[in-house]
N, CA, C and O atoms as a printed pandas DataFrame, in Angstrom:
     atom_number atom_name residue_name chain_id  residue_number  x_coord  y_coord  z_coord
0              1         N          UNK        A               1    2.897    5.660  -16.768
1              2        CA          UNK        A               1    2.077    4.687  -16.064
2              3         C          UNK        A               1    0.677    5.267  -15.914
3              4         O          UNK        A               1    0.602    6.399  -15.436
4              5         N          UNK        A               2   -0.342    4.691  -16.230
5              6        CA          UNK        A               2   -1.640    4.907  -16.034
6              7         C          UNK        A               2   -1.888    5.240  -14.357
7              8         O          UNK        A               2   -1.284    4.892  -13.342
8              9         N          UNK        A               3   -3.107    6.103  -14.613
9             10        CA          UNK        A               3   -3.756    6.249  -12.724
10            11         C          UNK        A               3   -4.112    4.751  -12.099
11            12         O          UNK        A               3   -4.559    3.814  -12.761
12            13         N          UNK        A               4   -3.912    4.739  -11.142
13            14        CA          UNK        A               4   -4.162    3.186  -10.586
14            15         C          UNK        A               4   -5.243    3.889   -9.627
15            16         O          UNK        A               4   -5.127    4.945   -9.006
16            17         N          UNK        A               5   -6.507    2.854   -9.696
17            18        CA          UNK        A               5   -7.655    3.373   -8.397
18            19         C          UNK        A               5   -7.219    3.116   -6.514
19            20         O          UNK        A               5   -6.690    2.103   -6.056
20            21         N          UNK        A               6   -7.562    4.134   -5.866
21            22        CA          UNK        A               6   -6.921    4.372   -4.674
22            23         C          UNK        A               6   -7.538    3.153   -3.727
23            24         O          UNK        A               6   -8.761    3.063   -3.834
24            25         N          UNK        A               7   -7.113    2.491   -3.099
25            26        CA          UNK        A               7   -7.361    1.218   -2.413
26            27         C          UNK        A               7   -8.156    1.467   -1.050
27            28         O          UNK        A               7   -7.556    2.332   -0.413
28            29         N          UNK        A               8   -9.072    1.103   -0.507
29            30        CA          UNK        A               8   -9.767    1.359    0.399
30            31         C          UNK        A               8   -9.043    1.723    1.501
31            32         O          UNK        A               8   -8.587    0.628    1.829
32            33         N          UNK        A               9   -8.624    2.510    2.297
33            34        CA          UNK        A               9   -7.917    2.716    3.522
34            35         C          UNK        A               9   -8.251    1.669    4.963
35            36         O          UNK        A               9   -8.643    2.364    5.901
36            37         N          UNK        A              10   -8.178    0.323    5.268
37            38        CA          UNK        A              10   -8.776   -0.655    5.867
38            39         C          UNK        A              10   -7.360   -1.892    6.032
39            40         O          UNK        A              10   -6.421   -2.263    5.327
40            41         N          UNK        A              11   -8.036   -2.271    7.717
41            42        CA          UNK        A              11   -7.353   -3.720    7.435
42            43         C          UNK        A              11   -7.220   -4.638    5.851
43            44         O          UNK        A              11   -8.176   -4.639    5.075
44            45         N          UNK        A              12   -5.901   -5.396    5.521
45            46        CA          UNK        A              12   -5.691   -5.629    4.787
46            47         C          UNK        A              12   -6.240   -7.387    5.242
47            48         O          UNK        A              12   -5.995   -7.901    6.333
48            49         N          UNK        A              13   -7.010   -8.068    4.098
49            50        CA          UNK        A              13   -7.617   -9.600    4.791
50            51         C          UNK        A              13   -7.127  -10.608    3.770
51            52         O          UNK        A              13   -7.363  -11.772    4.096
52            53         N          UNK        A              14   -6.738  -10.505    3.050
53            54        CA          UNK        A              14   -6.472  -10.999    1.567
54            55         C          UNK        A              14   -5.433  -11.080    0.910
55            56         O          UNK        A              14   -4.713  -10.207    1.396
56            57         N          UNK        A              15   -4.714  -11.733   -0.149
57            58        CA          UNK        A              15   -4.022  -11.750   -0.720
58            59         C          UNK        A              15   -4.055  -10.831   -1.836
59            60         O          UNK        A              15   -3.098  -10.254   -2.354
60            61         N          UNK        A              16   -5.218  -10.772   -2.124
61            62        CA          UNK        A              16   -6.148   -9.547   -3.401
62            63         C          UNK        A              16   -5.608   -8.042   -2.991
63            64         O          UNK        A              16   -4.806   -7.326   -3.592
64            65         N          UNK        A              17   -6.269   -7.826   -1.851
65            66        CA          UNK        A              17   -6.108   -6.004   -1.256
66            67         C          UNK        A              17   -4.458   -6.481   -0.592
67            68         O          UNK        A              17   -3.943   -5.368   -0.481
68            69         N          UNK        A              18   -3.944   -6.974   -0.359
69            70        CA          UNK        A              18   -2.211   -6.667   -0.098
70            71         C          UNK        A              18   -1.467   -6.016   -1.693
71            72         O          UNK        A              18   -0.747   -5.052   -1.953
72            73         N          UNK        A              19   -2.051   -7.048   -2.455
73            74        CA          UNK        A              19   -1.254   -6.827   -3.803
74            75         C          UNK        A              19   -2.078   -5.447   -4.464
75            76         O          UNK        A              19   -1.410   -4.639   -5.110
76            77         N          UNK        A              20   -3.050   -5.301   -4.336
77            78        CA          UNK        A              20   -3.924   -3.356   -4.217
78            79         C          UNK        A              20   -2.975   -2.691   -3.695
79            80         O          UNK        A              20   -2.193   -2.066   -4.412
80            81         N          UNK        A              21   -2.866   -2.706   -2.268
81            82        CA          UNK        A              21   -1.709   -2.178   -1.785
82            83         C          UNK        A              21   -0.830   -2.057   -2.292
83            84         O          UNK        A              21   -0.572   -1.088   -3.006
84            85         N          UNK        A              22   -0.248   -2.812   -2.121
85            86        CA          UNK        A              22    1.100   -2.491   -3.022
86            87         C          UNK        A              22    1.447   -1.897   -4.383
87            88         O          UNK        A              22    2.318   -1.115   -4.764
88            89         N          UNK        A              23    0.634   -2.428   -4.865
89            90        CA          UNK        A              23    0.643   -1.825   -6.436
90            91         C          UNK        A              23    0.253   -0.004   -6.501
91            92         O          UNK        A              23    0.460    0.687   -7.499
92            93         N          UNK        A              24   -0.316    0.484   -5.247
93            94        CA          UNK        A              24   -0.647    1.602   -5.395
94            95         C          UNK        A              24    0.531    2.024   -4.762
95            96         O          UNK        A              24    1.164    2.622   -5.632
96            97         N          UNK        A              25    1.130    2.032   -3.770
97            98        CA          UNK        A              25    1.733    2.488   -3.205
98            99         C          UNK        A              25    3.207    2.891   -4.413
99           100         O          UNK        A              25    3.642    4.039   -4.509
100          101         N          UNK        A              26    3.785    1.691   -5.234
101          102        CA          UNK        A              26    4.471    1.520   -6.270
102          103         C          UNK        A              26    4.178    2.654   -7.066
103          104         O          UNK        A              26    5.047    3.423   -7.478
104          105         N          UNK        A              27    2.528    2.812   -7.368
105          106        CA          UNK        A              27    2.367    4.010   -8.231
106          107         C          UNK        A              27    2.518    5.267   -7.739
107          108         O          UNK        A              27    2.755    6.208   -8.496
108          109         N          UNK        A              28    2.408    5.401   -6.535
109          110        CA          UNK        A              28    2.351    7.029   -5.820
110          111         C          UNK        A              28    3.756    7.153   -5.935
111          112         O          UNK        A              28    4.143    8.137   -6.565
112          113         N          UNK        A              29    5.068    5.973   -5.228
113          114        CA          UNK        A              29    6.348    7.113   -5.384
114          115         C          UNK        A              29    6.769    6.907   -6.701
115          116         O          UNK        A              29    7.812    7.538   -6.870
116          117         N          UNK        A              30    6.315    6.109   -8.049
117          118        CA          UNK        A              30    7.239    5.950   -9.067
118          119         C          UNK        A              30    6.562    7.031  -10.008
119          120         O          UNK        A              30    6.885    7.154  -11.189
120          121         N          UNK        A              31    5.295    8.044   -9.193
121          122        CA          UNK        A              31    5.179    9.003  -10.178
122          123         C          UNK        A              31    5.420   10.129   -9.237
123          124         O          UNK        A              31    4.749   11.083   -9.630
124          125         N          UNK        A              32    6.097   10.432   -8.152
125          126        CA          UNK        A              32    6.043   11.347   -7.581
126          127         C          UNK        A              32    5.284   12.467   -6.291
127          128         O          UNK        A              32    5.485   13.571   -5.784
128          129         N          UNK        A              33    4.100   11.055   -6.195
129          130        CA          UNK        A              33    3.184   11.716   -5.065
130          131         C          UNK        A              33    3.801   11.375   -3.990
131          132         O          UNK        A              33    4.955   10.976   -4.148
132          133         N          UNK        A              34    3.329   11.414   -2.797
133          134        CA          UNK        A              34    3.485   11.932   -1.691
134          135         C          UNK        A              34    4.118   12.642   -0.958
135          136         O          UNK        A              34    4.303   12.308    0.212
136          137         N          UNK        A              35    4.661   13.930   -1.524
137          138        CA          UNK        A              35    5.365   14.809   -0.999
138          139         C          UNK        A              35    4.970   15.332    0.351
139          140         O          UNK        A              35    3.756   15.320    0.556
140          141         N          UNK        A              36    5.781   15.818    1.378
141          142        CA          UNK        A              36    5.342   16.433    2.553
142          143         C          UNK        A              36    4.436   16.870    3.047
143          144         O          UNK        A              36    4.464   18.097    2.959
144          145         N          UNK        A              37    3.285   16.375    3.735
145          146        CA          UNK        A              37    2.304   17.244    4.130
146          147         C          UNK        A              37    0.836   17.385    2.960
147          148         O          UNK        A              37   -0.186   18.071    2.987
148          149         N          UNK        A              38    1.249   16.611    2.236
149          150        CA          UNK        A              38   -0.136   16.125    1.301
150          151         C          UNK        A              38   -0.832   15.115    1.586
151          152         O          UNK        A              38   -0.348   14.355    2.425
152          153         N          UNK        A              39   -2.031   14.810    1.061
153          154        CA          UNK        A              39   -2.952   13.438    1.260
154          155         C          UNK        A              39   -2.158   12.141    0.992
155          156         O          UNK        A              39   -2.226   11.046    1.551
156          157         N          UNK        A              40   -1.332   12.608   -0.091
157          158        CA          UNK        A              40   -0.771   11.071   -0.492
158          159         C          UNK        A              40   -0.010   10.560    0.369
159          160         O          UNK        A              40   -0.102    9.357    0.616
160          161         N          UNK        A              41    0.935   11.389    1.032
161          162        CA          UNK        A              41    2.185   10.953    2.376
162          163         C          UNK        A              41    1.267   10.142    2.803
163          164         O          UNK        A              41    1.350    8.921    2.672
164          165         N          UNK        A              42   -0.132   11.013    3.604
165          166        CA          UNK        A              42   -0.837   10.316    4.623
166          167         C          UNK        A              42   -0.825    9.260    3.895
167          168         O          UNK        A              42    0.122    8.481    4.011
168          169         N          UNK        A              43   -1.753    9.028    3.087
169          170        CA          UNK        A              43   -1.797    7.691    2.473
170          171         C          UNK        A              43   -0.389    6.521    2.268
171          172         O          UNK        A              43   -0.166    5.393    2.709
172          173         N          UNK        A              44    0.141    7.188    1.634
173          174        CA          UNK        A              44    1.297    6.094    1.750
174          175         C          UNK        A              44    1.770    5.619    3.437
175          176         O          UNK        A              44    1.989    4.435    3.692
176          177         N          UNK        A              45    1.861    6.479    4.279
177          178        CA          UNK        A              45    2.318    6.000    5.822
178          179         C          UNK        A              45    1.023    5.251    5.823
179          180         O          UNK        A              45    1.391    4.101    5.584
180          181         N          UNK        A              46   -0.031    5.233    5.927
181          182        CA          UNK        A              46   -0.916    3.684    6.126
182          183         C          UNK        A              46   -0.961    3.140    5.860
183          184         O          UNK        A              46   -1.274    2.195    6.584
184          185         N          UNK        A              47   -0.684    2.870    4.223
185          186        CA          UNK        A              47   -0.675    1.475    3.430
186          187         C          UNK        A              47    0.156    1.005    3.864
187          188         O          UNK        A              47    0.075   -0.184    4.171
188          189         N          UNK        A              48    1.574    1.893    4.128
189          190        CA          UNK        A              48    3.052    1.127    4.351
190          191         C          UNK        A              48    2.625    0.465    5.789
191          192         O          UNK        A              48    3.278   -0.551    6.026
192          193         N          UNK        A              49    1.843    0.755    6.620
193          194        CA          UNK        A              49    1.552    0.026    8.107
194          195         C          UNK        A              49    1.044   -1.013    7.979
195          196         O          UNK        A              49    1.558   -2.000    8.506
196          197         N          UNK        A              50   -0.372   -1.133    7.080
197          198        CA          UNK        A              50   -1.403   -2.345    6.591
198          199         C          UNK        A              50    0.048   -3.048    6.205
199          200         O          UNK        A              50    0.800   -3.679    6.948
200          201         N          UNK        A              51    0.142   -2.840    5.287
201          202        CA          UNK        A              51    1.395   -3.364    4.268
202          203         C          UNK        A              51    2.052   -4.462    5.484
203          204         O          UNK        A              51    1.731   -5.650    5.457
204          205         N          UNK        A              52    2.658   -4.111    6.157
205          206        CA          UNK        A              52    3.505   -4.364    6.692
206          207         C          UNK        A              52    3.400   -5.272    8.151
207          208         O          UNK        A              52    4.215   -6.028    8.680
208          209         N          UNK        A              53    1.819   -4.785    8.610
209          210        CA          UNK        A              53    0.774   -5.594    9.298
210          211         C          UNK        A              53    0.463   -7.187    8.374
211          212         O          UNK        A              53    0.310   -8.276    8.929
212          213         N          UNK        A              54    0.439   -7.023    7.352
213          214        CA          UNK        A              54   -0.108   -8.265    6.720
214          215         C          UNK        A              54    0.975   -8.915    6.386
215          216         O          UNK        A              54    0.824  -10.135    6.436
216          217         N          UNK        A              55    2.159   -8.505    6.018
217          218        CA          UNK        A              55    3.148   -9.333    5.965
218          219         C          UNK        A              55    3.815  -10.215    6.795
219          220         O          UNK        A              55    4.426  -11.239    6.493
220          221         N          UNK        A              56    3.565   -9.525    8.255
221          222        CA          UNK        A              56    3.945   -9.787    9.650
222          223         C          UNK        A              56    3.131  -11.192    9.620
223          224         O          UNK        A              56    3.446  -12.353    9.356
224          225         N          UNK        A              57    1.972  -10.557   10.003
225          226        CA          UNK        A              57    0.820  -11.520   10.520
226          227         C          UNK        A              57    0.662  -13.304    9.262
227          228         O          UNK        A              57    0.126  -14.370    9.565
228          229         N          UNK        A              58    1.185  -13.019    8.275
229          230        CA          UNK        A              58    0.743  -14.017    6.998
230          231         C          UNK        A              58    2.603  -14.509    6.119
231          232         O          UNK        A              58    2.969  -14.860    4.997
232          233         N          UNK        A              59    3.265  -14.243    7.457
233          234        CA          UNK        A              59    4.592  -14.881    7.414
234          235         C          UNK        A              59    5.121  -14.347    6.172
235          236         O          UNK        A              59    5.699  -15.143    5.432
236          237         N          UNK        A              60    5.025  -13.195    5.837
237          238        CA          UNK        A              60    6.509  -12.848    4.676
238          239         C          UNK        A              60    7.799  -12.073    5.284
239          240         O          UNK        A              60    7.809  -11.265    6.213
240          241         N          UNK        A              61    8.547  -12.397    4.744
241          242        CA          UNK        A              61   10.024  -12.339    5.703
242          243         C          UNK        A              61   11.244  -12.087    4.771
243          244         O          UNK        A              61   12.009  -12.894    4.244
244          245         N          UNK        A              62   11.188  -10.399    4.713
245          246        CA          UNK        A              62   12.563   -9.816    3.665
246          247         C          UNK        A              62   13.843  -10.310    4.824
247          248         O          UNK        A              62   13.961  -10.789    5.952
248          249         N          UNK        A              63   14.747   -9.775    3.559
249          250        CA          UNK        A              63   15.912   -9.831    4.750
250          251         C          UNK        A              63   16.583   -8.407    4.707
251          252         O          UNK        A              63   17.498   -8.133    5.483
């Protein structure tokens, strides 16, 4: 999988930067980043919050 560019660290407002989100986040564990105590963890625990903030707030609903 190619490098995917790192998504602004910010409220998520859009349908555009959710799917940024996500798509990066997809790329960090399906190549192996965010191991313990690196930048990427950090990163992934915020996106996964935004992430999960915007899903809340814009009615998406796993089961």
């Amino acid at each position: 999988m190619k490098a995917i560019e790192k998504p602004r660290i910010k409220i998520l407002v859009n349908d555009s930067e959710y799917q940024q989100a996500l798509e990066y986040v997809k790329y960090l564990i399906d190549e192996g980043f965010g191991l313990p105590g690196t930048e990427e963890e950090n990163t992934l625990e915020v996106l996964s919050v935004l992430i999960e903030k915007y899903e809340e707030e814009n009615g998406y609903k796993y089961h």
